[in-house]
GROMACS .gro file of C-alpha atoms in nm:
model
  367
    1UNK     CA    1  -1.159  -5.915   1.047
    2UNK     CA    2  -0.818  -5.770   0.921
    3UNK     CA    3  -0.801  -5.776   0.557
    4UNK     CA    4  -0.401  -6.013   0.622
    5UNK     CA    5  -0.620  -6.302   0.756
    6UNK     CA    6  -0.835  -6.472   0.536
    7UNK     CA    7  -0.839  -6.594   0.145
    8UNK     CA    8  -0.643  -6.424  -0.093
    9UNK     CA    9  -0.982  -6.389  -0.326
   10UNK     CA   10  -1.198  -6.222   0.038
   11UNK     CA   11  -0.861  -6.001   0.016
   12UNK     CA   12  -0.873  -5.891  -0.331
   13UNK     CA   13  -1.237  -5.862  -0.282
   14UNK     CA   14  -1.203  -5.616  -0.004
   15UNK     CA   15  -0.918  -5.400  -0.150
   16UNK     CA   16  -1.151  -5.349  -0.470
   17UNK     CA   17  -1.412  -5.241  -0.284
   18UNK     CA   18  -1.248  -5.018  -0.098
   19UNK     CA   19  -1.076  -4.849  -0.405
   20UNK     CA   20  -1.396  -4.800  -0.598
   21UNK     CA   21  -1.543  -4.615  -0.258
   22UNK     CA   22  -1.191  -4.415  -0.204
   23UNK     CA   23  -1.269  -4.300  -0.611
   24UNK     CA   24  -1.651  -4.217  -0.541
   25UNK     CA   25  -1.535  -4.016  -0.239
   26UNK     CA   26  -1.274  -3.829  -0.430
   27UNK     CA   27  -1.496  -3.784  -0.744
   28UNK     CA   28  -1.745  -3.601  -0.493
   29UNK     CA   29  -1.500  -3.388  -0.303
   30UNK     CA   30  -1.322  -3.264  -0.658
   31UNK     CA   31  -1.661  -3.194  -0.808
   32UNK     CA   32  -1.784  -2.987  -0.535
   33UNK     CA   33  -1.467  -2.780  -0.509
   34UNK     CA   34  -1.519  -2.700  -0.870
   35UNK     CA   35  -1.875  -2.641  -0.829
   36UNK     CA   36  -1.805  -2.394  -0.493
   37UNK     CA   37  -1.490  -2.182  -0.738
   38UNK     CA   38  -1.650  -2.173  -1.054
   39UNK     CA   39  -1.840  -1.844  -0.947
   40UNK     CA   40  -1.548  -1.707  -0.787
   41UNK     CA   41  -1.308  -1.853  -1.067
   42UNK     CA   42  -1.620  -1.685  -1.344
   43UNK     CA   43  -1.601  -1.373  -1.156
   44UNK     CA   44  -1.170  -1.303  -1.202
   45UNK     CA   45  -1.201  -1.456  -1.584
   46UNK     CA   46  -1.508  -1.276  -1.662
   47UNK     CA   47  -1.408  -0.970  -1.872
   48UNK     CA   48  -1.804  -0.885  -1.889
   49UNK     CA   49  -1.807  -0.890  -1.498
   50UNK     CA   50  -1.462  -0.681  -1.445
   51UNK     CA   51  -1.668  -0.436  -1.662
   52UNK     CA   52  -1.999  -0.476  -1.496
   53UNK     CA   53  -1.745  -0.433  -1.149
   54UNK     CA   54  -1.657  -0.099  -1.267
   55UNK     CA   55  -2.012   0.036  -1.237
   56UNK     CA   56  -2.201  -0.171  -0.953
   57UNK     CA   57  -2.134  -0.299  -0.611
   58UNK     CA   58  -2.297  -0.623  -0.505
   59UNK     CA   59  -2.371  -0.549  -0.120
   60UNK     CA   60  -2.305  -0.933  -0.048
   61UNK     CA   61  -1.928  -1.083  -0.122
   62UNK     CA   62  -2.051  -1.259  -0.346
   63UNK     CA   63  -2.211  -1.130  -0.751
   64UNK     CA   64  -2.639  -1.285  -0.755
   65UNK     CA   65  -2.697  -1.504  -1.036
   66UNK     CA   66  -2.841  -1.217  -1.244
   67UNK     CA   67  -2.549  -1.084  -1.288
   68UNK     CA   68  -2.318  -1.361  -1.329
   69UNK     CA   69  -2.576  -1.425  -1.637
   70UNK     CA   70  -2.574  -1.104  -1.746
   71UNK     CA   71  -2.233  -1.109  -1.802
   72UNK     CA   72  -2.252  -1.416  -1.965
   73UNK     CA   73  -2.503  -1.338  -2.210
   74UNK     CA   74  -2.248  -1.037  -2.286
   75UNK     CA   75  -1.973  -1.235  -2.393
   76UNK     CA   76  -2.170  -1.451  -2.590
   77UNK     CA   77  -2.115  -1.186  -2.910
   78UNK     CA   78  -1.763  -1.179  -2.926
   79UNK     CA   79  -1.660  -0.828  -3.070
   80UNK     CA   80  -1.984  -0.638  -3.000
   81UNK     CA   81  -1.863  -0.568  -2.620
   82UNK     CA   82  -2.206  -0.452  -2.478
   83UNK     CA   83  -2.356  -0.521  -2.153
   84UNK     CA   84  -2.726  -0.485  -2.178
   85UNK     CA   85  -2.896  -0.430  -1.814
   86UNK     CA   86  -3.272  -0.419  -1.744
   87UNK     CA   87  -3.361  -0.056  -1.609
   88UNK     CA   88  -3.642  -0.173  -1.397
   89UNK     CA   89  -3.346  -0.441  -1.245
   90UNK     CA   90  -3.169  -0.151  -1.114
   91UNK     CA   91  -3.395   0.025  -0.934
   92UNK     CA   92  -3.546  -0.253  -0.781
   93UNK     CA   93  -3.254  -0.425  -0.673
   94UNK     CA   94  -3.144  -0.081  -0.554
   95UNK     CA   95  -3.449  -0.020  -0.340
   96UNK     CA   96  -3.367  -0.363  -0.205
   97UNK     CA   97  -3.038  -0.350  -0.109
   98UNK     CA   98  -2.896  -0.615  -0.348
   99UNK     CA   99  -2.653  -0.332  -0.513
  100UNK     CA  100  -2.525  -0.024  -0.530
  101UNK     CA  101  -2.353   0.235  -0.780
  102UNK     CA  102  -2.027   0.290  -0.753
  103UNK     CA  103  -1.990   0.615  -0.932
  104UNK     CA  104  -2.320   0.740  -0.955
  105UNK     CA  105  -2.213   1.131  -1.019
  106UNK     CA  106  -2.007   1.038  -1.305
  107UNK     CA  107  -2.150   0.750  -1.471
  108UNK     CA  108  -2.547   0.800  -1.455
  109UNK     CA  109  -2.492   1.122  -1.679
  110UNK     CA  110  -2.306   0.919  -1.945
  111UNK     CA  111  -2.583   0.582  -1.903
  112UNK     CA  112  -2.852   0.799  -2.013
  113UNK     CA  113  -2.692   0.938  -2.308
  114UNK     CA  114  -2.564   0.599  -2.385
  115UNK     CA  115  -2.231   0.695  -2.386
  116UNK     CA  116  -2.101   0.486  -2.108
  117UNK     CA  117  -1.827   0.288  -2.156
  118UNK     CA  118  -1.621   0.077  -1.850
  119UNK     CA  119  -1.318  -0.137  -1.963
  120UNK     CA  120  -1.404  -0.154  -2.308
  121UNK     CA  121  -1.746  -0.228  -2.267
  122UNK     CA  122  -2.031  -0.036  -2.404
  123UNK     CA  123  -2.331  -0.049  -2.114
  124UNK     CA  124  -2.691  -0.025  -2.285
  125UNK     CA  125  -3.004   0.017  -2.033
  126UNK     CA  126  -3.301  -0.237  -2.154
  127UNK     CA  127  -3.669  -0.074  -2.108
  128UNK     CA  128  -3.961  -0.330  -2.169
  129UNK     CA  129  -4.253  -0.276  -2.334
  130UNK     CA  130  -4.440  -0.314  -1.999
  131UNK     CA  131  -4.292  -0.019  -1.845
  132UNK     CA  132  -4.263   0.203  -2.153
  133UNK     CA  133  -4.672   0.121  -2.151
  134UNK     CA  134  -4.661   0.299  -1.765
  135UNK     CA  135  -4.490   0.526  -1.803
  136UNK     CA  136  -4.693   0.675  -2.134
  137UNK     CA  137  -5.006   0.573  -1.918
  138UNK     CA  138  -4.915   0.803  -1.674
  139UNK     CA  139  -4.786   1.089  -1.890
  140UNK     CA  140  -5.177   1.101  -2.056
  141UNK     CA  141  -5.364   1.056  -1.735
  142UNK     CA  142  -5.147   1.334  -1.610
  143UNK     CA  143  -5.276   1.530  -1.913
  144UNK     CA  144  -5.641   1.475  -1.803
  145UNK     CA  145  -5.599   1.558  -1.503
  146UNK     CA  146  -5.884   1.789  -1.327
  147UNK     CA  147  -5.666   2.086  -1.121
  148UNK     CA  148  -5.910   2.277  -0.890
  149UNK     CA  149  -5.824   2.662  -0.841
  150UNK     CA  150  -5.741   2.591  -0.460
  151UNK     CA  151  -5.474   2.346  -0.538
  152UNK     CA  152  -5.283   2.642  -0.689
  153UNK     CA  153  -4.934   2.601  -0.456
  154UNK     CA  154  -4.871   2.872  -0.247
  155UNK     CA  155  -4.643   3.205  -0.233
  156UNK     CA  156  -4.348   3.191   0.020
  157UNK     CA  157  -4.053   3.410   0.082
  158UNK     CA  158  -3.731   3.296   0.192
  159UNK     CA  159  -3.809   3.389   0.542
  160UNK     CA  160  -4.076   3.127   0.557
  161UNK     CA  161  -4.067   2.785   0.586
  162UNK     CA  162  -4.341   2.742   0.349
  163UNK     CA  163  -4.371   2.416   0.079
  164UNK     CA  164  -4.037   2.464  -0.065
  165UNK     CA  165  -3.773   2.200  -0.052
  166UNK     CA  166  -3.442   2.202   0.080
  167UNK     CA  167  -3.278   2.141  -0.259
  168UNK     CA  168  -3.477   2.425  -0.441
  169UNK     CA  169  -3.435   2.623  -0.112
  170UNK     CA  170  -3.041   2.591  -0.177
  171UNK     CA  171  -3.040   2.704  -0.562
  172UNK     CA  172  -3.247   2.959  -0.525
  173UNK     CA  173  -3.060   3.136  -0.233
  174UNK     CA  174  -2.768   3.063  -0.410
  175UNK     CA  175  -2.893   3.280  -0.726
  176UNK     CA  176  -3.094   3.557  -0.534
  177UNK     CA  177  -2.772   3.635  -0.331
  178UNK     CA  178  -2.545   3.692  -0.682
  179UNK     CA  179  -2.857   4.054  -0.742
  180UNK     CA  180  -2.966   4.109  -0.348
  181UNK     CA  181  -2.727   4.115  -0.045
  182UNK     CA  182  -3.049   4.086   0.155
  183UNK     CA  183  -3.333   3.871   0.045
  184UNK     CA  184  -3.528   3.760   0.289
  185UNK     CA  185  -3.876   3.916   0.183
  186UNK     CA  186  -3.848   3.787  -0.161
  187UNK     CA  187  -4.168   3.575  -0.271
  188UNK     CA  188  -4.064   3.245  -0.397
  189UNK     CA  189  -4.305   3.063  -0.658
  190UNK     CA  190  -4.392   2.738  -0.617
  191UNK     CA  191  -4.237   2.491  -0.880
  192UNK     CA  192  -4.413   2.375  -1.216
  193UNK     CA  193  -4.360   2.002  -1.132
  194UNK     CA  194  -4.675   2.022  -0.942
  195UNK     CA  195  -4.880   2.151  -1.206
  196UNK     CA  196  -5.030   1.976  -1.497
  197UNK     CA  197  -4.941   2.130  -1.816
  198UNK     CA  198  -5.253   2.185  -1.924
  199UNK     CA  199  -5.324   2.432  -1.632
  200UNK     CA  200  -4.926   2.591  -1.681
  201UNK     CA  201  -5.148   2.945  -1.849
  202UNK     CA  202  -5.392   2.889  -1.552
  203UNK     CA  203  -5.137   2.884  -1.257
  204UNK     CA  204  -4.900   3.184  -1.443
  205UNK     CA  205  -5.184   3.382  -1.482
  206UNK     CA  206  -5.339   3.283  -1.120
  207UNK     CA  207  -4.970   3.384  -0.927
  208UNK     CA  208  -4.949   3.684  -1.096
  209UNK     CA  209  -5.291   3.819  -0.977
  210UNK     CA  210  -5.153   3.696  -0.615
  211UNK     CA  211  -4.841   3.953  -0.685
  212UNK     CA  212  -5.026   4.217  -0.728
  213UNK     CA  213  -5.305   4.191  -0.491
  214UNK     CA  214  -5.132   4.033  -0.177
  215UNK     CA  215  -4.729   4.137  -0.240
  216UNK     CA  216  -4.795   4.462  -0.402
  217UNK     CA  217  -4.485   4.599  -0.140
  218UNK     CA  218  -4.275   4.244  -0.246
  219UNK     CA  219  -4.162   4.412  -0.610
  220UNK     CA  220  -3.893   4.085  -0.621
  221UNK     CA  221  -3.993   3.726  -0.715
  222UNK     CA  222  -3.798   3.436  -0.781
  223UNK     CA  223  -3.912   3.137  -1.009
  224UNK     CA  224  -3.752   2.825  -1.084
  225UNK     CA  225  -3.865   2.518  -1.281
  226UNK     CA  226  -3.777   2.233  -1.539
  227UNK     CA  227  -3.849   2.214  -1.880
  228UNK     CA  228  -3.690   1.951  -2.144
  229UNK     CA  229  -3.525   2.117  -2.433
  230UNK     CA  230  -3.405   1.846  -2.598
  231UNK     CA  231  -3.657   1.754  -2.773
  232UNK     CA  232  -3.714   1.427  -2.759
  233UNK     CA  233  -4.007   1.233  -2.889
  234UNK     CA  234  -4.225   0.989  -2.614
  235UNK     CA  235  -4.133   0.724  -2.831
  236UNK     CA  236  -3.721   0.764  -2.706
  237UNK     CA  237  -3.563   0.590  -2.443
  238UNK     CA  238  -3.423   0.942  -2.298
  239UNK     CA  239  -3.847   1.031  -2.264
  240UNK     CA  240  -3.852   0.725  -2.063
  241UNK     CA  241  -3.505   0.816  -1.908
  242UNK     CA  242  -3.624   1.183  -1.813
  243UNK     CA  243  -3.964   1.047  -1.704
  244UNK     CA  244  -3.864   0.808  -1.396
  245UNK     CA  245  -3.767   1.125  -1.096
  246UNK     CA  246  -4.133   1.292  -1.207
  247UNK     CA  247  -4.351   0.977  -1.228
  248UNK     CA  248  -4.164   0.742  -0.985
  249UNK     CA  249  -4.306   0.414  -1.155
  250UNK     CA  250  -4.087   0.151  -0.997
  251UNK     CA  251  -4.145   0.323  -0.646
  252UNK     CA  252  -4.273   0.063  -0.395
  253UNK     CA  253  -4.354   0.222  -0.075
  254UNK     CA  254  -4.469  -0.002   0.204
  255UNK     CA  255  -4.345  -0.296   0.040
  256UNK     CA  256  -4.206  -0.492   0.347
  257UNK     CA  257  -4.338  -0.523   0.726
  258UNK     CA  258  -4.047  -0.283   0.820
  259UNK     CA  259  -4.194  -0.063   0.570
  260UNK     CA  260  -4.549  -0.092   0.661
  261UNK     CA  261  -4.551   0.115   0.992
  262UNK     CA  262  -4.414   0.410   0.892
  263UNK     CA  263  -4.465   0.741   1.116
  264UNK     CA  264  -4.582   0.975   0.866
  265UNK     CA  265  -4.643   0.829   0.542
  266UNK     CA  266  -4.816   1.220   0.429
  267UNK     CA  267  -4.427   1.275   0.352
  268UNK     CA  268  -4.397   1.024   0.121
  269UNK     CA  269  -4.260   1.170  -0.212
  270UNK     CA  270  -4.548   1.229  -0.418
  271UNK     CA  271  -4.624   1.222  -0.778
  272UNK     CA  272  -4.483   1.520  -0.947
  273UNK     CA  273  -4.645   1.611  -1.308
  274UNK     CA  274  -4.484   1.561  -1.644
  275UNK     CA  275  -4.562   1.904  -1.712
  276UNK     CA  276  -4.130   1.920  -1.801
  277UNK     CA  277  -4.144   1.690  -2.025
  278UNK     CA  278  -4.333   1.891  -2.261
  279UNK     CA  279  -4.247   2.264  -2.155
  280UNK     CA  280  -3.978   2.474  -2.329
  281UNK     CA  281  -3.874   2.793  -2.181
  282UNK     CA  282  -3.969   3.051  -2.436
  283UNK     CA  283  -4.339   2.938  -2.361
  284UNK     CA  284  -4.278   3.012  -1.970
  285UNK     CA  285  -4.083   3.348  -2.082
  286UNK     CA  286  -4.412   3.430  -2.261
  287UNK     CA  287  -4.641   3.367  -1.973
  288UNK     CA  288  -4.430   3.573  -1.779
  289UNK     CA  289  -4.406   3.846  -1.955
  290UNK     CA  290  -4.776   3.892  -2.056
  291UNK     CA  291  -5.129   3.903  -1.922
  292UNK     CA  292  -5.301   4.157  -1.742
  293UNK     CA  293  -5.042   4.121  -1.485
  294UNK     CA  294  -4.715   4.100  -1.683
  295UNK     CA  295  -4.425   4.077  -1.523
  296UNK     CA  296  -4.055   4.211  -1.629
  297UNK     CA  297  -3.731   3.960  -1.603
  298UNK     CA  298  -3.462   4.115  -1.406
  299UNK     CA  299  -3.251   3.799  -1.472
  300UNK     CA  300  -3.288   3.419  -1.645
  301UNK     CA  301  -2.993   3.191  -1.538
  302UNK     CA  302  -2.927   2.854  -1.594
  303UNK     CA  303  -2.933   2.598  -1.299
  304UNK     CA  304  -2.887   2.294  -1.394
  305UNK     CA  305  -2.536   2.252  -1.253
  306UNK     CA  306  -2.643   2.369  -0.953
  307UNK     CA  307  -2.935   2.210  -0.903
  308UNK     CA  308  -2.770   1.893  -1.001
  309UNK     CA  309  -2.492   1.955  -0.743
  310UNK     CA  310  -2.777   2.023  -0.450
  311UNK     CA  311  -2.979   1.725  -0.567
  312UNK     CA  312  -2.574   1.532  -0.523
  313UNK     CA  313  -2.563   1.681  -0.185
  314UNK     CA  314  -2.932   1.621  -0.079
  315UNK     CA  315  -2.835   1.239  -0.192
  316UNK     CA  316  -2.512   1.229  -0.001
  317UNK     CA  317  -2.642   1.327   0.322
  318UNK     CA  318  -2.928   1.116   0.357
  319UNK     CA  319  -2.598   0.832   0.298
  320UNK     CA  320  -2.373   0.990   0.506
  321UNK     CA  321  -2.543   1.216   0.765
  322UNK     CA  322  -2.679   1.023   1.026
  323UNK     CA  323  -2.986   1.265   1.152
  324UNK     CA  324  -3.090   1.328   0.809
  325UNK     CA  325  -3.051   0.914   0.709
  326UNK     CA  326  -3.256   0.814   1.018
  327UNK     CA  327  -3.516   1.115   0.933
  328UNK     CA  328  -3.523   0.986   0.599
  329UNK     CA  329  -3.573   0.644   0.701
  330UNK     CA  330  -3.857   0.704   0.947
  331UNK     CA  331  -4.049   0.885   0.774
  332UNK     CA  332  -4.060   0.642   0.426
  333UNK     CA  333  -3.908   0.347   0.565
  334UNK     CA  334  -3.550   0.194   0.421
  335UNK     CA  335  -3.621   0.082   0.099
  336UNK     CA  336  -3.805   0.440   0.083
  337UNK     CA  337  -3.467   0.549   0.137
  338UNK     CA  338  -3.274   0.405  -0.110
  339UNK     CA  339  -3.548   0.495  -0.395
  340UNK     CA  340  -3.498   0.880  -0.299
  341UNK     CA  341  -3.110   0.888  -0.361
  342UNK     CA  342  -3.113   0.691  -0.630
  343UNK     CA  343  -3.402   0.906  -0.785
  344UNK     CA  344  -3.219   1.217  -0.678
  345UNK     CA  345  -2.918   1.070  -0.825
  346UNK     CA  346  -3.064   0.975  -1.151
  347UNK     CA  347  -3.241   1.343  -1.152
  348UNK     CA  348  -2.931   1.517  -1.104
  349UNK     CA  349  -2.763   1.320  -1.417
  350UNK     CA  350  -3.058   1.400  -1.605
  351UNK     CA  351  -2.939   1.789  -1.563
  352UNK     CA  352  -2.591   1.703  -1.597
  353UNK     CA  353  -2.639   1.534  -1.929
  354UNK     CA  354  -2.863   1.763  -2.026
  355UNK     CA  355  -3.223   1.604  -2.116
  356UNK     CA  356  -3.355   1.825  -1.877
  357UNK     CA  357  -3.281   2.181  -1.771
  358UNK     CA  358  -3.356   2.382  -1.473
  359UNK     CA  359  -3.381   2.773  -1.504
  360UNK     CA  360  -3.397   3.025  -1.213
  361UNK     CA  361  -3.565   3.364  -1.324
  362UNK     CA  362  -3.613   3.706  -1.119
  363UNK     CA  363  -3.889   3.867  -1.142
  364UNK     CA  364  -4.030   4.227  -1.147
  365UNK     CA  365  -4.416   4.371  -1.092
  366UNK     CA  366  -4.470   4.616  -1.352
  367UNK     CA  367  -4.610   4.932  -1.210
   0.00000   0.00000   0.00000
C-alpha cells in the first residue's frame, strides 16, 4: 500500500513510524563510529601514549588495551608526568610478540637507572612483590647450592672450540690481541657466572692447580667475569634490575605447541649463578694473586663497553641474520628467541649503565 492512498491519520501513522526507525538507525550507526575512533582518536590525543610511542612498538596496527590503560592511568595525575609499566609486562609481552622496543641500545641503559624520560614523561618500571619474592628465592637457593669438584668448567684456548660463547669469545680476542699478535695457545678460563659464590675460593684455587699441572708450557691466561660494584642492597630495584639476565625468572621455555618440539632443548640457556651480584673485584684480584699457585696480572681492563657492544651485536644478528635467527629459533623455539635478545639487550644496558661491570684480566704462572 503506498503511503498517498489511504487516511490521512494511516498516513501520519506511517510517516512517524518510519522517522522514529530512520532515528534508531542513525543513533546506531553514529554510536558505533564513535565507538570504532575513540581508540584511534585516544591514541593521536593521548600525550601519555605519544610518550609511551616513543619507547615501544605494538606489533599489531593497533595499541592492546593494556596500554591504552596504561596511558590513561598516567594522565590521571596531572603534573606528575610518569608512566608506570609492569616489568614482568614487558618481558612477557616481548616473548610473545605483542611488542617490541624501539630503541633498546639507548633507552634500556637510562630505564634501569630511572632516568628515562620520552616527551616529557618520566617512565618508572613497576616490580611486584611476587617477583621480588623469586627472584630473592633464587638468589639464596643459589647460595646453598651443593657444587661437586667435577662440575669445575673447563680450560680452553682460543684454538679450541671448547664451552666458551661467542660473545665472550669476541671480547676476549679483542683484548688478548691489544698484548699478543699471536694468541692462539692462550688458556681461556671459564666464566664466574657458572659458579656459586660460595665455591668462587674453591674454583680459583682449583684452576690454578690445573695451570700448573696441565699448562705448565701455556705461561698466558685470560680471565673474564662480572662482578657488581655498585653496591646495591637486595632490597633495590637495580638488585632486581641486575638480577633478571643471571636468573631468567620470567623465561618460559616450551610454553606453546610450536615451542614444545624443539630439536635440542640441552641448548636452552641455562641458569647462570648470582655469584655477580655479590662479587667485587678486589676479592677476585686477591684470589688471583695468592694461594699456593699465585698467579701475577700482566693486565686488568675494563670491558664493559665491549662486552655490552658484543652482547648488541649477538642481539642484532639473531634479528637480522637469517642463519643465526633460524638457528636460534630451532634450537629454543620463537618465543625462546625473543627472551634471548631481549635478555641480551637488557644485559648489555646493565654494563652500559653501569650496575654491573665486566673485567678482562691476563694472567701470568709464577715460576
Amino acid at each position: 500500500m503506498m503511503l498517498s492512498s489511504g487516511s490521512p491519520q494511516f498516513r501520519l501513522s506511517a510517516l512517524f513510524l518510519l522517522s522514529i526507525v530512520s532515528s534508531l538507525i542513525a543513533f546506531r550507526l553514529s554510536f558505533s563510529g564513535q565507538a570504532s575512533s575513540r581508540p584511534r582518536t585516544d591514541s593521536i590525543s593521548s600525550p601519555a601514549l605519544r610518550a609511551l610511542s616513543k619507547f615501544l612498538i605494538p606489533t599489531s596496527s593497533i595499541w592492546p588495551k593494556t596500554y591504552l590503560s596504561i596511558a590513561h592511568s598516567a594522565e590521571q595525575f596531572p603534573g606528575r608526568s610518569i608512566v608506570h609499566i609492569n616489568l614482568e609486562l614487558i618481558f612477557r609481552e616481548i616473548r610473545q610478540g605483542i611488542i617490541e622496543l624501539r630503541n633498546p641500545s639507548g633507552d634500556l641503559p637510562r630505564l634501569v637507572k630511572r632516568q628515562l624520560q620520552l616527551n616529557g614523561w618520566n617512565f618508572k618500571l613497576d616490580i611486584s612483590w611476587k617477583n621480588k619474592v623469586k627472584i630473592w628465592t633464587w638468589a639464596i637457593s643459589d647460595e646453598l647450592s651443593f657444587f661437586p669438584e667435577e662440575a669445575i668448567p673447563k680450560l680452553c684456548t682460543f684454538a679450541d672450540e671448547g664451552n666458551i660463547s661467542p660473545v665472550e669469545r669476541t671480547v676476549l680476542n679483542r683484548y688478548c690481541s691489544l698484548f699478543f699478535e699471536k694468541h692462539g695457545d692462550i688458556v681461556i678460563w671459564s666464566s664466574l657466572d657458572a659458579v656459586p659464590r660460595a665455591f668462587t675460593q674453591t674454583f680459583i684455587r682449583s684452576t690454578q692447580a690445573k695451570l700448573k699441572r696441565k699448562h705448565e708450557y701455556e705461561k698466558t691466561s685470560v680471565f673474564s667475569f662480572t662482578t657488581s660494584e655498585a653496591g646495591f642492597s637486595i632490597f633495590d630495584d637495580a638488585f632486581i634490575f641486575a638480577a633478571l639476565p643471571f636468573s631468567r625468572v620470567f623465561s618460559k621455555y616450551l610454553s606453546s605447541e610450536s615451542d614444545s618440539k624443539l630439536k635440542q632443548p640441552g641448548r636452552l640457556p641455562g641458569l647462570r649463578c648470582s655469584t655477580p651480584l655479590f662479587t667485587r673485584l678486589p676479592e677476585i684480584l686477591s684470589l688471583l694473586t695468592s694461594g699456593p699457585n699465585a698467579l701475577h696480572v700482566l693486565s686488568l681492563s675494563n670491558g664493559s663497553a665491549s662486552y655490552a657492544s658484543a652482547l648488541e651485536a649477538h642481539a642484532s644478528a639473531l634479528e637480522y641474520d637469517e642463519a643465526a635467527r633460524r638457528e636460534c629459533i630451532k634450537d629454543v623455539g620463537i618465543q625462546g628467541w625473543r627472551e634471548e635478545r631481549m635478555y641480551a639487550r637488557w644485559e648489555a644496558a646493565l654494563l652500559t649503565a653501569g650496575l654491573l661491570a665486566r673485567w678482562v684480566v691476563l694472567l701470568e704462572s709464577r715460576d
